[in-house]
Coordinates of C-alpha atoms in Angstrom, one line a residue:
Chain A
M190 CA 59.2 -41.7 28.5
A191 CA 59.3 -37.4 28.8
T192 CA 62.5 -37.8 28.0
H193 CA 62.2 -39.4 24.6
K194 CA 59.4 -37.8 23.5
Q195 CA 61.8 -34.2 24.5
N196 CA 64.2 -35.3 22.1
N197 CA 61.4 -36.4 19.3
N198 CA 60.6 -32.3 20.0
E199 CA 63.9 -31.7 19.5
E200 CA 64.7 -33.5 16.3
W201 CA 61.5 -31.9 15.0
R202 CA 62.8 -28.7 15.6
I203 CA 65.5 -28.7 14.6
L204 CA 64.1 -30.7 10.6
K205 CA 61.7 -27.8 10.7
R206 CA 64.2 -25.2 10.8
I207 CA 66.4 -27.0 8.2
V208 CA 63.6 -27.7 5.9
F209 CA 62.8 -23.2 6.4
V210 CA 66.9 -22.7 5.7
I211 CA 66.7 -25.2 2.2
L212 CA 63.5 -23.2 1.1
I213 CA 65.0 -19.1 2.1
I214 CA 67.7 -20.5 -0.1
C215 CA 65.4 -21.8 -2.7
F216 CA 63.2 -18.6 -2.8
M217 CA 66.6 -16.1 -3.5
G218 CA 67.4 -19.2 -6.0
F219 CA 63.9 -18.8 -8.1
Y220 CA 64.3 -14.9 -8.0
L221 CA 67.7 -14.9 -9.4
V222 CA 67.0 -17.4 -12.2
W223 CA 64.2 -15.3 -12.9
R224 CA 66.1 -12.3 -13.5
I225 CA 68.9 -14.5 -15.2
D226 CA 66.9 -16.3 -17.2
S227 CA 63.6 -14.6 -17.6
P228 CA 61.6 -15.7 -20.9
R229 CA 62.3 -19.1 -19.4
V230 CA 60.8 -18.7 -16.2
E231 CA 57.7 -17.0 -18.6
N232 CA 57.4 -20.1 -19.7
I233 CA 56.8 -21.6 -17.5
R234 CA 54.5 -19.5 -16.0
L235 CA 52.3 -19.3 -19.8
K236 CA 51.9 -22.8 -19.2
L237 CA 50.6 -22.5 -16.2
A238 CA 48.4 -20.2 -17.3
D239 CA 47.4 -23.1 -20.0
R240 CA 46.5 -25.4 -17.8
V241 CA 44.9 -23.1 -14.9
L242 CA 42.9 -20.8 -17.2
P243 CA 40.5 -22.7 -18.3
H244 CA 39.2 -23.9 -15.4
T245 CA 38.4 -20.9 -13.4
E246 CA 36.1 -19.5 -16.6
F247 CA 33.2 -20.9 -14.2
I248 CA 34.4 -18.1 -12.3
I249 CA 35.2 -14.7 -14.1
A250 CA 32.3 -15.4 -16.4
P251 CA 30.1 -14.1 -12.8
M252 CA 32.5 -11.3 -11.9
R253 CA 33.0 -10.1 -15.7
F254 CA 29.5 -10.1 -15.9
L255 CA 29.0 -7.8 -12.9
S256 CA 31.4 -5.6 -14.9
D257 CA 29.2 -5.6 -17.5
V258 CA 26.3 -4.7 -15.4
I259 CA 28.2 -2.3 -13.5
L260 CA 29.6 -0.5 -17.3
H261 CA 26.3 -0.5 -19.2
F262 CA 25.0 1.2 -15.2
Q263 CA 27.6 3.8 -16.0
S264 CA 26.9 4.1 -19.5
Y265 CA 23.5 4.3 -19.2
S266 CA 23.1 7.0 -16.8
R267 CA 24.8 9.1 -19.7
L268 CA 22.9 7.9 -22.5
Y269 CA 21.3 11.2 -23.2
D270 CA 24.6 13.2 -23.5
Q271 CA 25.4 9.8 -25.0
N272 CA 23.0 10.3 -27.9
I273 CA 23.6 13.7 -28.8
E274 CA 27.4 12.7 -29.0
L275 CA 26.9 9.8 -31.0
R276 CA 24.4 12.3 -33.8
D277 CA 27.3 14.8 -34.1
E278 CA 30.1 11.4 -34.6
L279 CA 28.1 9.5 -36.9
K280 CA 26.9 13.3 -39.3
R281 CA 30.6 13.6 -39.5
M282 CA 31.7 10.5 -40.1
K283 CA 29.0 10.2 -43.2
S284 CA 30.7 13.0 -44.4
W285 CA 34.4 11.0 -43.8
K286 CA 33.2 7.8 -45.4
E287 CA 32.3 9.5 -48.9
A288 CA 35.5 10.6 -48.8
A289 CA 37.5 7.7 -48.1
I290 CA 35.3 6.2 -50.6
Q291 CA 36.6 8.6 -53.0
L292 CA 40.2 9.1 -51.9
E293 CA 40.1 4.8 -51.9
Q294 CA 39.0 4.9 -56.2
E295 CA 40.8 7.1 -56.8
N296 CA 44.1 6.4 -55.7
A297 CA 43.1 2.5 -56.8
R298 CA 42.8 4.0 -60.5
L299 CA 46.9 5.8 -59.8
A300 CA 47.9 2.2 -58.5
G301 CA 46.7 0.7 -62.0
L302 CA 48.0 3.6 -63.8
N303 CA 51.3 3.0 -62.6
N304 CA 51.7 -0.7 -62.3
I305 CA 52.2 -0.6 -58.7
R306 CA 53.4 -3.5 -56.7
L307 CA 51.7 -3.2 -52.9
D308 CA 52.1 -5.1 -49.9
P309 CA 49.3 -7.2 -49.0
E310 CA 47.0 -6.7 -46.7
L311 CA 47.3 -7.2 -43.2
T312 CA 44.9 -10.5 -41.5
F313 CA 44.1 -10.6 -38.1
I314 CA 42.9 -12.8 -35.7
T315 CA 40.9 -11.4 -32.9
A316 CA 41.2 -12.6 -29.0
R317 CA 39.1 -11.6 -26.2
I318 CA 41.0 -11.2 -23.3
L319 CA 41.3 -13.6 -20.7
A320 CA 42.7 -12.0 -17.8
D321 CA 45.1 -9.7 -16.4
S322 CA 48.2 -10.2 -15.4
G323 CA 47.1 -9.3 -11.9
S324 CA 50.2 -7.4 -10.7
Q325 CA 51.4 -4.1 -10.9
F326 CA 54.8 -5.1 -12.1
R327 CA 53.7 -6.2 -16.3
Q328 CA 50.7 -4.1 -17.9
S329 CA 50.0 -7.1 -20.3
R330 CA 47.1 -9.7 -20.9
L331 CA 46.3 -12.7 -21.4
L332 CA 44.6 -13.9 -24.1
N333 CA 42.7 -16.8 -25.6
I334 CA 44.7 -17.3 -28.9
G335 CA 47.7 -19.2 -28.5
R336 CA 50.1 -21.3 -31.4
S337 CA 46.8 -23.4 -31.9
D338 CA 45.7 -20.3 -33.9
G339 CA 48.9 -20.0 -35.4
V340 CA 50.2 -17.0 -32.6
T341 CA 53.4 -16.5 -32.9
D342 CA 55.7 -14.2 -30.4
G343 CA 56.0 -10.4 -31.7
W344 CA 52.7 -9.6 -33.1
A345 CA 50.8 -6.5 -33.3
A346 CA 47.7 -6.1 -31.6
M347 CA 45.3 -3.4 -32.3
D348 CA 41.6 -2.3 -30.6
G349 CA 40.7 -0.9 -33.9
L350 CA 41.5 3.0 -32.4
G351 CA 45.4 2.6 -32.0
L352 CA 48.5 0.1 -31.3
V353 CA 48.1 -2.1 -28.0
G354 CA 50.9 -3.9 -27.5
R355 CA 53.0 -7.0 -28.9
I356 CA 52.6 -11.0 -28.0
S357 CA 55.4 -11.6 -25.0
G358 CA 55.3 -15.3 -25.0
V359 CA 52.6 -18.1 -26.5
G360 CA 51.3 -21.3 -24.9
D361 CA 49.0 -23.4 -26.3
H362 CA 46.1 -22.4 -25.8
T363 CA 46.5 -18.9 -24.5
S364 CA 49.1 -16.1 -25.1
R365 CA 50.6 -12.7 -23.1
L366 CA 49.4 -9.5 -24.4
L367 CA 52.1 -7.1 -23.4
F368 CA 51.3 -4.3 -23.6
I369 CA 52.7 -0.6 -24.8
N370 CA 52.9 0.9 -21.5
D371 CA 55.1 -1.7 -19.8
S372 CA 58.3 -0.7 -18.5
S373 CA 60.2 -3.3 -21.0
S374 CA 58.3 -2.4 -24.0
Q375 CA 59.7 0.1 -26.9
V376 CA 58.5 1.0 -30.1
P377 CA 60.0 2.7 -32.6
A378 CA 57.1 5.4 -34.0
I379 CA 57.7 8.4 -36.3
I380 CA 56.0 11.4 -35.2
Q381 CA 53.7 12.3 -37.8
P382 CA 54.2 15.6 -39.8
S383 CA 57.0 16.1 -39.0
G384 CA 58.6 12.7 -39.8
Q385 CA 61.0 12.3 -36.6
R386 CA 61.3 9.4 -35.6
T387 CA 61.4 8.8 -31.5
I388 CA 61.2 5.3 -29.7
I389 CA 58.1 5.1 -26.9
K390 CA 59.8 3.9 -24.3
G391 CA 57.0 1.9 -21.7
D392 CA 56.6 3.2 -17.9
N393 CA 53.5 2.1 -16.7
S394 CA 51.2 5.3 -17.1
V395 CA 48.9 5.8 -19.9
A396 CA 50.7 8.4 -21.7
P397 CA 54.0 6.7 -22.2
P398 CA 57.2 9.6 -22.4
L399 CA 58.2 9.6 -26.5
E400 CA 62.1 9.5 -26.3
F401 CA 65.3 10.4 -28.3
V402 CA 63.8 12.8 -30.9
E403 CA 66.1 14.7 -32.4
F404 CA 64.7 17.5 -32.6
P405 CA 61.8 18.8 -30.2
D406 CA 60.6 21.8 -31.2
Q407 CA 59.4 20.7 -34.7
I408 CA 57.1 18.7 -32.6
Q409 CA 53.5 20.4 -31.4
P410 CA 51.1 18.4 -29.4
G411 CA 48.4 16.8 -31.1
D412 CA 50.3 15.6 -33.9
Q413 CA 50.0 11.9 -34.5
V414 CA 52.4 9.2 -33.8
V415 CA 52.2 6.1 -35.5
T416 CA 54.4 2.8 -36.1
S417 CA 58.0 3.2 -38.2
G418 CA 58.5 -0.1 -38.9
D419 CA 62.0 -0.1 -37.4
G420 CA 62.9 -3.4 -36.0
K421 CA 60.7 -5.7 -38.2
V422 CA 58.4 -6.5 -34.9
F423 CA 55.8 -4.5 -35.6
P424 CA 54.1 -3.6 -38.6
A425 CA 54.9 0.1 -40.2
D426 CA 51.6 3.2 -40.4
L427 CA 50.1 1.7 -37.5
N428 CA 47.9 4.4 -35.4
I429 CA 49.7 4.9 -31.6
G430 CA 48.1 8.3 -30.3
L431 CA 48.9 12.4 -29.8
V432 CA 51.5 14.0 -28.9
V433 CA 51.1 15.8 -25.3
K434 CA 53.6 17.4 -23.4
D435 CA 53.1 16.6 -19.2
P436 CA 53.3 19.9 -17.2
D437 CA 57.6 19.3 -16.7
G438 CA 57.3 20.0 -20.8
R439 CA 57.9 16.6 -21.3
L440 CA 56.8 14.9 -24.9
R441 CA 54.4 11.6 -23.8
V442 CA 51.8 10.2 -26.5
R443 CA 48.4 9.9 -25.0
L444 CA 47.7 6.4 -25.9
A445 CA 44.7 6.1 -29.3
A446 CA 44.1 2.7 -27.1
D447 CA 41.8 2.4 -24.4
L448 CA 43.8 -0.2 -22.4
N449 CA 41.6 0.2 -19.5
R450 CA 38.3 -0.9 -21.4
L451 CA 39.8 -4.3 -23.7
E452 CA 37.7 -6.8 -24.2
F453 CA 38.8 -7.6 -27.4
V454 CA 41.3 -7.4 -30.1
R455 CA 42.7 -7.8 -32.7
V456 CA 45.7 -9.6 -33.0
L457 CA 47.6 -8.7 -36.7
R458 CA 49.9 -11.7 -38.4
Y459 CA 52.8 -10.2 -39.6
N460 CA 56.1 -11.8 -41.1
P461 CA 58.4 -8.3 -42.1
S462 CA 59.5 -8.7 -45.8
E463 CA 62.5 -10.1 -47.2
T464 CA 65.3 -8.0 -46.7
V465 CA 68.2 -7.6 -49.3
E466 CA 71.1 -8.2 -47.5
R467 CA 73.4 -8.7 -50.2
S468 CA 73.5 -6.1 -53.1
S469 CA 75.2 -9.5 -55.5
K470 CA 72.0 -11.7 -55.5
L471 CA 70.2 -8.6 -56.5
I472 CA 71.8 -7.0 -59.7
G473 CA 73.6 -10.5 -60.6
V474 CA 76.9 -10.3 -59.5
K475 CA 79.2 -13.5 -58.3
P476 CA 79.9 -12.7 -55.0
L477 CA 84.1 -13.1 -55.2
S478 CA 84.7 -16.5 -54.1
D479 CA 83.0 -17.5 -57.2
I480 CA 84.4 -15.7 -59.6
D481 CA 86.6 -18.0 -61.9
F482 CA 90.3 -17.8 -61.9
I483 CA 91.7 -15.9 -63.8
G484 CA 95.3 -16.7 -65.1
P485 CA 97.4 -19.9 -65.7
R486 CA 97.3 -22.6 -63.7
L487 CA 98.2 -26.1 -62.7
A488 CA 97.5 -28.7 -63.8
P489 CA 95.6 -30.9 -61.5
K490 CA 97.4 -33.7 -60.3
E491 CA 96.2 -37.0 -60.4
A492 CA 95.5 -39.6 -58.4
Q493 CA 99.1 -42.0 -57.7
Chain B
M200 CA 48.6 -27.9 26.9
K201 CA 46.2 -28.3 24.6
K202 CA 47.4 -28.6 20.7
A203 CA 45.2 -27.9 17.5
T204 CA 44.3 -31.7 16.6
L205 CA 44.7 -32.8 12.3
L206 CA 40.9 -32.2 11.9
E207 CA 41.8 -28.3 13.1
K208 CA 45.2 -27.5 11.6
M209 CA 43.8 -29.4 7.5
R210 CA 40.5 -27.4 7.9
D211 CA 42.6 -24.7 8.8
A212 CA 45.1 -25.3 6.0
F213 CA 42.2 -24.6 3.2
F214 CA 40.7 -21.7 4.7
Y215 CA 43.6 -20.6 3.9
I216 CA 43.9 -21.8 0.3
F217 CA 40.6 -21.3 -0.7
L218 CA 40.8 -16.9 0.3
L219 CA 44.3 -17.5 -1.7
S220 CA 42.4 -19.0 -4.4
V221 CA 40.0 -16.2 -4.1
Y222 CA 42.3 -13.4 -3.7
C223 CA 44.2 -14.8 -7.5
L224 CA 40.7 -15.2 -9.4
V225 CA 40.0 -11.3 -8.1
A226 CA 43.5 -10.4 -9.1
L227 CA 43.3 -12.0 -12.1
I228 CA 39.3 -10.3 -13.3
P229 CA 40.1 -8.3 -16.9
S230 CA 37.9 -6.0 -16.2
D231 CA 39.8 -3.1 -15.1
V232 CA 36.1 -1.3 -14.3
V233 CA 36.6 -2.5 -10.7
W234 CA 40.5 -1.8 -10.8
H235 CA 41.1 0.3 -12.6
A236 CA 40.9 3.6 -10.1
F237 CA 43.4 2.3 -7.1
I238 CA 46.0 -0.6 -6.8
L239 CA 44.8 -4.1 -5.7
P240 CA 46.9 -4.9 -1.9
E241 CA 49.4 -7.3 -1.2
F242 CA 46.8 -10.1 0.3
V243 CA 49.2 -12.9 0.5
A244 CA 51.4 -10.9 3.6
A245 CA 48.5 -9.6 5.5
L246 CA 46.4 -12.4 5.7
S247 CA 49.5 -14.4 6.8
C248 CA 50.6 -12.5 9.6
A249 CA 47.1 -12.2 10.5
W250 CA 47.2 -16.2 10.9
V251 CA 50.6 -16.3 12.5
L252 CA 49.3 -14.7 14.9
R253 CA 46.3 -16.3 16.4
S254 CA 46.9 -19.9 14.6
P255 CA 50.7 -20.2 14.2
Q256 CA 50.6 -23.7 14.7
T257 CA 47.9 -23.9 11.9
L258 CA 49.6 -22.9 9.6
P259 CA 53.3 -24.1 9.3
F260 CA 55.5 -21.8 7.5
Y261 CA 56.1 -24.0 4.6
L262 CA 51.9 -23.5 2.7
I263 CA 52.8 -19.9 3.6
G264 CA 56.1 -20.7 1.4
A265 CA 54.0 -22.4 -1.1
G266 CA 51.5 -20.0 -1.5
A267 CA 52.8 -16.5 -1.8
L268 CA 55.5 -18.3 -4.3
S269 CA 51.9 -19.8 -6.6
L270 CA 50.8 -15.8 -6.7
D271 CA 54.1 -14.8 -7.6
L272 CA 53.5 -17.7 -10.4
I273 CA 50.3 -16.7 -11.3
L274 CA 50.2 -13.0 -10.5
S275 CA 53.6 -12.5 -13.1
R276 CA 55.7 -10.9 -10.0
P277 CA 59.4 -11.3 -9.8
L278 CA 59.4 -15.4 -8.7
G279 CA 59.7 -15.6 -5.1
L280 CA 61.1 -12.3 -4.5
W281 CA 57.8 -11.8 -2.2
A282 CA 57.4 -15.3 -1.3
L283 CA 60.9 -14.9 0.6
L284 CA 60.0 -11.5 2.5
T285 CA 56.4 -12.6 3.3
L286 CA 58.3 -16.3 4.2
I287 CA 60.6 -14.2 6.6
A288 CA 58.5 -11.6 8.0
T289 CA 55.7 -14.3 8.8
N290 CA 58.5 -16.1 10.8
I291 CA 59.1 -13.6 13.3
W292 CA 55.8 -12.8 13.8
R293 CA 55.5 -16.1 14.5
K294 CA 58.3 -15.6 17.1
Y295 CA 57.4 -12.8 18.4
A296 CA 53.4 -14.0 18.4
S297 CA 52.1 -14.0 22.4
A298 CA 54.3 -10.7 23.5
I299 CA 52.6 -8.9 20.3
L300 CA 49.0 -10.4 21.3
D301 CA 49.4 -8.2 24.9
L302 CA 49.6 -5.4 23.6
P303 CA 46.1 -3.5 22.8
R304 CA 44.8 -3.9 19.6
I305 CA 46.3 -1.0 18.0
F306 CA 49.7 -1.9 18.5
E307 CA 49.5 -5.0 16.2
I308 CA 47.9 -2.8 13.2
I309 CA 51.2 -0.1 14.0
F310 CA 53.7 -3.5 13.8
F311 CA 52.2 -5.1 11.0
G312 CA 52.3 -1.2 9.4
V313 CA 56.0 -0.9 9.6
T314 CA 56.6 -5.1 8.0
I315 CA 55.3 -4.3 5.0
F316 CA 57.0 -0.4 4.9
I317 CA 60.6 -3.0 5.8
M318 CA 59.2 -5.5 3.5
Q319 CA 58.4 -2.8 0.6
L320 CA 61.8 -0.8 1.4
L321 CA 63.7 -4.2 0.9
Q322 CA 62.0 -4.9 -2.1
R323 CA 62.2 -1.7 -4.2
L324 CA 66.4 -2.2 -2.7
I325 CA 66.7 -5.6 -4.2
F326 CA 65.2 -4.3 -7.3
K327 CA 67.9 -1.7 -7.4
L328 CA 70.1 -4.1 -7.1
S329 CA 69.4 -6.9 -9.9
F330 CA 69.2 -2.9 -12.0
L331 CA 65.2 -3.7 -11.8
Q332 CA 62.6 -0.2 -12.7
V333 CA 61.8 1.3 -9.5
F334 CA 57.8 2.1 -8.5
D335 CA 57.1 5.8 -8.2
L336 CA 57.2 6.5 -4.3
K337 CA 53.8 8.2 -5.1
Y338 CA 53.0 4.8 -6.4
E339 CA 54.3 2.5 -2.9
L340 CA 52.7 5.0 -1.4
Y341 CA 49.3 4.1 -2.4
Y342 CA 50.8 0.1 -2.4
F343 CA 51.1 1.0 1.9
I344 CA 48.3 2.3 2.4
G345 CA 46.5 -0.8 0.4
N346 CA 47.7 -3.4 2.3
F347 CA 48.3 -1.4 5.9
L348 CA 44.1 -1.0 4.7
S349 CA 44.0 -4.7 4.0
Y350 CA 45.0 -5.6 7.3
I351 CA 42.1 -4.4 8.8
V352 CA 40.0 -5.6 7.1
I353 CA 42.0 -9.2 7.2
V354 CA 41.7 -8.9 10.7
T355 CA 38.5 -7.7 11.7
V356 CA 36.1 -9.4 8.8
I357 CA 37.7 -12.2 7.2
L358 CA 39.5 -14.2 10.0
R359 CA 36.8 -13.3 12.3
I360 CA 34.3 -15.2 9.7
F361 CA 36.9 -18.0 8.9
G362 CA 36.9 -18.6 12.6
I363 CA 40.7 -18.3 13.4
K364 CA 40.1 -16.8 17.2
R365 CA 42.9 -14.7 18.9
S366 CA 42.3 -17.8 21.8
R367 CA 43.8 -20.4 20.0
N368 CA 47.3 -18.9 20.1
L369 CA 47.7 -18.3 23.7
L370 CA 47.2 -23.2 23.4
A371 CA 50.0 -23.2 20.5
E372 CA 53.3 -23.0 22.4

């Protein structure tokens, strides 16, 4: 009896060991699959988020409320300073508003005179940040809009001040917003006023570096960085931030968007304009294959 | 030699899943007001190691694996990597549980420090081998300190609240 029990225990132990090894191999496999075919795994993640997140709202809501209370308390503690600051800002804004209205009118008049055809204005969907990615590996957030709202991969998101990032992964009711400072993000941009092109490469810091600048000497801290529209992911001329130099002398961009205090974002509906791929279509020249044969022709064979 | 009953096993499994779920929700809170000041420490490795040391019978390896993998999936971490490291680490701890518990508490904490250091090192190595970006050393150090401190909190507070006692381990084998 005792021997039988001992044998059973031994068999159970061996079985456990086998399952353990299988589990280890499975995890290695998961990692390899994630590394090789990341988008597919990300889709699975989003599907999971689609299922899980709506049910966690009742727990996340009080937490959000609590953090809002802390935020508000912080803002109350510096209410007086803020008030003075806001009054100053309001004065400046009023003068800017006047200038903007005048410029807008002038612009409309000139555009009308020249019969200019402008690009259609960008429209947007406002989305609420649902959840943090919760990881140091990705600078991203989950939004409460998804495929059912017409969102597609690649659309840009702004916080009203500057570019926040782009949509990377869309579920039915949620989507992932990949921040501009994520290590996998690379955004083509133009530095104004020098007009130099650059790539903003995310490095998980609040001030991502500017890469591939041709003439760094022509760039000054404080220059404005906007999207260039190259690559057709982002619309052109979206504000990104200002150039700064780090202690090593490396050029970086201080983002205009406040990534740490995001609650709502505007997701821009953007479909890149048509591109001219063949000049013949534009200027009416027939392609070579369509040109009629010039010269003597053989009579077509008649059917036997 | 008394073994843990089915009820005890089920209760502990429930507590374990509950604690992981709470951690997951905290990590998912969108507000950076609370979290941007410091890096949220890794919880699953610390909790599993502390638990396995005290009550190895009630925390089977497949539950650790499933929990860690779920966190990898939900928290956008490289899928399976941290789960794999956690599973291996907890298995080693399980093997030497009684030996570690015989030593003073400070050694247990030091052993956890060494374990988490090796885990982070291996993760860094695997990242490099698979051409992924590795983090700054400064960042890794913060992460290490966070993990280390979280272990002390888990051992002194959480396990005491949930009644995961040292004595149960002596009955395990």
